[in-house]
């Protein structure tokens, strides 16, 4: 599951892993995930485990709360910092990602993508 700004985190994962149907967006957590809402068969995913990638530290608290609602158990699994850009003046801050293991997925009753 990719969780972050809009749908970009999940899209980047799907592209680089070359497994678009194995990567899901934040719609699995009851949030809008644009086209990802059409790809996921939530009942089929019930009870499965997931690796969750959270983009940015600003989303971390909200993400952990959502994960705990939608998984039976949640375990932190590390962090990663990725440098961005090459501007010597006014450099961009690096992107930060946090990883979690979610065990025993519990789908939302009805999400915004699928009423």
mmCIF file of C-alpha atoms in Angstrom:
data_model
loop_
_atom_site.group_PDB
_atom_site.id
_atom_site.type_symbol
_atom_site.label_atom_id
_atom_site.label_comp_id
_atom_site.label_asym_id
_atom_site.label_seq_id
_atom_site.Cartn_x
_atom_site.Cartn_y
_atom_site.Cartn_z
ATOM 1 C CA UNK A 1 0.000 0.000 0.000
ATOM 2 C CA UNK A 2 1.348 3.428 -0.917
ATOM 3 C CA UNK A 3 0.143 6.262 1.337
ATOM 4 C CA UNK A 4 1.089 9.897 0.788
ATOM 5 C CA UNK A 5 0.425 12.903 -1.403
ATOM 6 C CA UNK A 6 -2.598 12.044 -3.535
ATOM 7 C CA UNK A 7 -1.859 8.828 -5.419
ATOM 8 C CA UNK A 8 1.775 9.458 -6.396
ATOM 9 C CA UNK A 9 3.355 7.168 -3.795
ATOM 10 C CA UNK A 10 1.378 4.126 -4.963
ATOM 11 C CA UNK A 11 1.912 5.013 -8.626
ATOM 12 C CA UNK A 12 5.676 5.256 -8.222
ATOM 13 C CA UNK A 13 5.761 1.897 -6.425
ATOM 14 C CA UNK A 14 3.625 0.235 -9.099
ATOM 15 C CA UNK A 15 5.838 1.608 -11.876
ATOM 16 C CA UNK A 16 9.222 0.767 -10.362
ATOM 17 C CA UNK A 17 8.193 -2.661 -9.077
ATOM 18 C CA UNK A 18 6.558 -3.424 -12.454
ATOM 19 C CA UNK A 19 3.645 -5.000 -10.571
ATOM 20 C CA UNK A 20 0.754 -2.550 -10.887
ATOM 21 C CA UNK A 21 -1.911 -5.020 -9.776
ATOM 22 C CA UNK A 22 0.039 -5.947 -6.644
ATOM 23 C CA UNK A 23 0.355 -2.323 -5.461
ATOM 24 C CA UNK A 24 -2.620 -0.609 -3.892
ATOM 25 C CA UNK A 25 -3.396 2.952 -2.912
ATOM 26 C CA UNK A 26 -4.723 4.535 0.219
ATOM 27 C CA UNK A 27 -8.268 3.597 -0.807
ATOM 28 C CA UNK A 28 -7.624 0.352 1.113
ATOM 29 C CA UNK A 29 -7.624 2.581 4.200
ATOM 30 C CA UNK A 30 -10.932 4.255 3.327
ATOM 31 C CA UNK A 31 -9.375 7.315 1.634
ATOM 32 C CA UNK A 32 -9.684 8.509 -1.950
ATOM 33 C CA UNK A 33 -7.223 6.700 -4.189
ATOM 34 C CA UNK A 34 -8.453 7.766 -7.630
ATOM 35 C CA UNK A 35 -8.154 4.866 -10.091
ATOM 36 C CA UNK A 36 -6.842 2.493 -7.420
ATOM 37 C CA UNK A 37 -10.397 2.155 -6.136
ATOM 38 C CA UNK A 38 -11.263 0.285 -9.327
ATOM 39 C CA UNK A 39 -8.289 -2.095 -9.145
ATOM 40 C CA UNK A 40 -8.679 -3.497 -5.657
ATOM 41 C CA UNK A 41 -11.023 -6.343 -4.777
ATOM 42 C CA UNK A 42 -11.298 -5.511 -1.078
ATOM 43 C CA UNK A 43 -13.097 -8.708 0.005
ATOM 44 C CA UNK A 44 -10.363 -10.781 -1.684
ATOM 45 C CA UNK A 45 -7.688 -8.852 0.215
ATOM 46 C CA UNK A 46 -9.350 -9.344 3.628
ATOM 47 C CA UNK A 47 -7.034 -11.117 6.075
ATOM 48 C CA UNK A 48 -3.929 -10.610 3.902
ATOM 49 C CA UNK A 49 -0.692 -9.018 5.084
ATOM 50 C CA UNK A 50 0.810 -5.921 3.456
ATOM 51 C CA UNK A 51 3.903 -3.785 3.284
ATOM 52 C CA UNK A 52 2.850 -0.158 3.702
ATOM 53 C CA UNK A 53 4.981 2.739 2.452
ATOM 54 C CA UNK A 54 4.140 6.130 3.971
ATOM 55 C CA UNK A 55 5.502 9.154 2.124
ATOM 56 C CA UNK A 56 6.550 12.113 4.259
ATOM 57 C CA UNK A 57 6.716 12.521 7.999
ATOM 58 C CA UNK A 58 3.695 14.872 7.944
ATOM 59 C CA UNK A 59 1.458 11.870 7.175
ATOM 60 C CA UNK A 60 2.989 9.529 9.731
ATOM 61 C CA UNK A 61 0.610 10.005 12.681
ATOM 62 C CA UNK A 62 -2.538 9.827 10.549
ATOM 63 C CA UNK A 63 -1.181 6.827 8.657
ATOM 64 C CA UNK A 64 -0.424 4.858 11.812
ATOM 65 C CA UNK A 65 -3.924 5.495 13.164
ATOM 66 C CA UNK A 66 -5.506 4.337 9.891
ATOM 67 C CA UNK A 67 -3.294 1.264 9.731
ATOM 68 C CA UNK A 68 -4.290 0.236 13.237
ATOM 69 C CA UNK A 69 -7.960 0.473 12.238
ATOM 70 C CA UNK A 70 -7.492 -1.613 9.079
ATOM 71 C CA UNK A 71 -4.993 -4.260 10.209
ATOM 72 C CA UNK A 72 -5.058 -6.651 13.148
ATOM 73 C CA UNK A 73 -1.398 -5.830 13.880
ATOM 74 C CA UNK A 74 0.953 -3.077 12.673
ATOM 75 C CA UNK A 75 4.759 -3.210 12.984
ATOM 76 C CA UNK A 76 7.214 -0.418 12.095
ATOM 77 C CA UNK A 77 9.723 -1.720 9.524
ATOM 78 C CA UNK A 78 12.214 1.113 9.050
ATOM 79 C CA UNK A 79 12.643 4.397 7.222
ATOM 80 C CA UNK A 80 14.333 5.640 4.068
ATOM 81 C CA UNK A 81 15.474 9.125 3.048
ATOM 82 C CA UNK A 82 15.810 9.906 -0.671
ATOM 83 C CA UNK A 83 17.709 13.004 -1.883
ATOM 84 C CA UNK A 84 15.758 15.152 -4.344
ATOM 85 C CA UNK A 85 17.134 17.531 -6.960
ATOM 86 C CA UNK A 86 20.623 18.865 -7.529
ATOM 87 C CA UNK A 87 20.251 22.596 -6.996
ATOM 88 C CA UNK A 88 23.224 24.069 -5.123
ATOM 89 C CA UNK A 89 21.188 27.148 -4.130
ATOM 90 C CA UNK A 90 17.944 26.493 -2.244
ATOM 91 C CA UNK A 91 18.221 22.690 -2.314
ATOM 92 C CA UNK A 92 15.066 20.670 -1.932
ATOM 93 C CA UNK A 93 14.647 18.695 1.288
ATOM 94 C CA UNK A 94 14.930 14.928 0.906
ATOM 95 C CA UNK A 95 11.827 12.764 0.711
ATOM 96 C CA UNK A 96 11.258 10.582 3.739
ATOM 97 C CA UNK A 97 9.468 7.255 3.719
ATOM 98 C CA UNK A 98 8.398 5.059 6.617
ATOM 99 C CA UNK A 99 7.681 1.360 6.193
ATOM 100 C CA UNK A 100 5.223 -0.786 8.130
ATOM 101 C CA UNK A 101 4.084 -4.385 8.097
ATOM 102 C CA UNK A 102 0.337 -4.702 8.319
ATOM 103 C CA UNK A 103 -0.951 -8.132 9.360
ATOM 104 C CA UNK A 104 -4.555 -9.247 8.801
ATOM 105 C CA UNK A 105 -6.170 -6.612 6.569
ATOM 106 C CA UNK A 106 -9.685 -5.451 7.492
ATOM 107 C CA UNK A 107 -11.388 -3.609 4.598
ATOM 108 C CA UNK A 108 -13.436 -0.480 5.297
ATOM 109 C CA UNK A 109 -17.221 -0.991 5.266
ATOM 110 C CA UNK A 110 -17.577 1.407 2.315
ATOM 111 C CA UNK A 111 -14.856 3.699 1.025
ATOM 112 C CA UNK A 112 -15.136 6.918 -0.993
ATOM 113 C CA UNK A 113 -14.047 5.102 -4.162
ATOM 114 C CA UNK A 114 -16.624 2.321 -3.899
ATOM 115 C CA UNK A 115 -19.922 3.246 -2.231
#
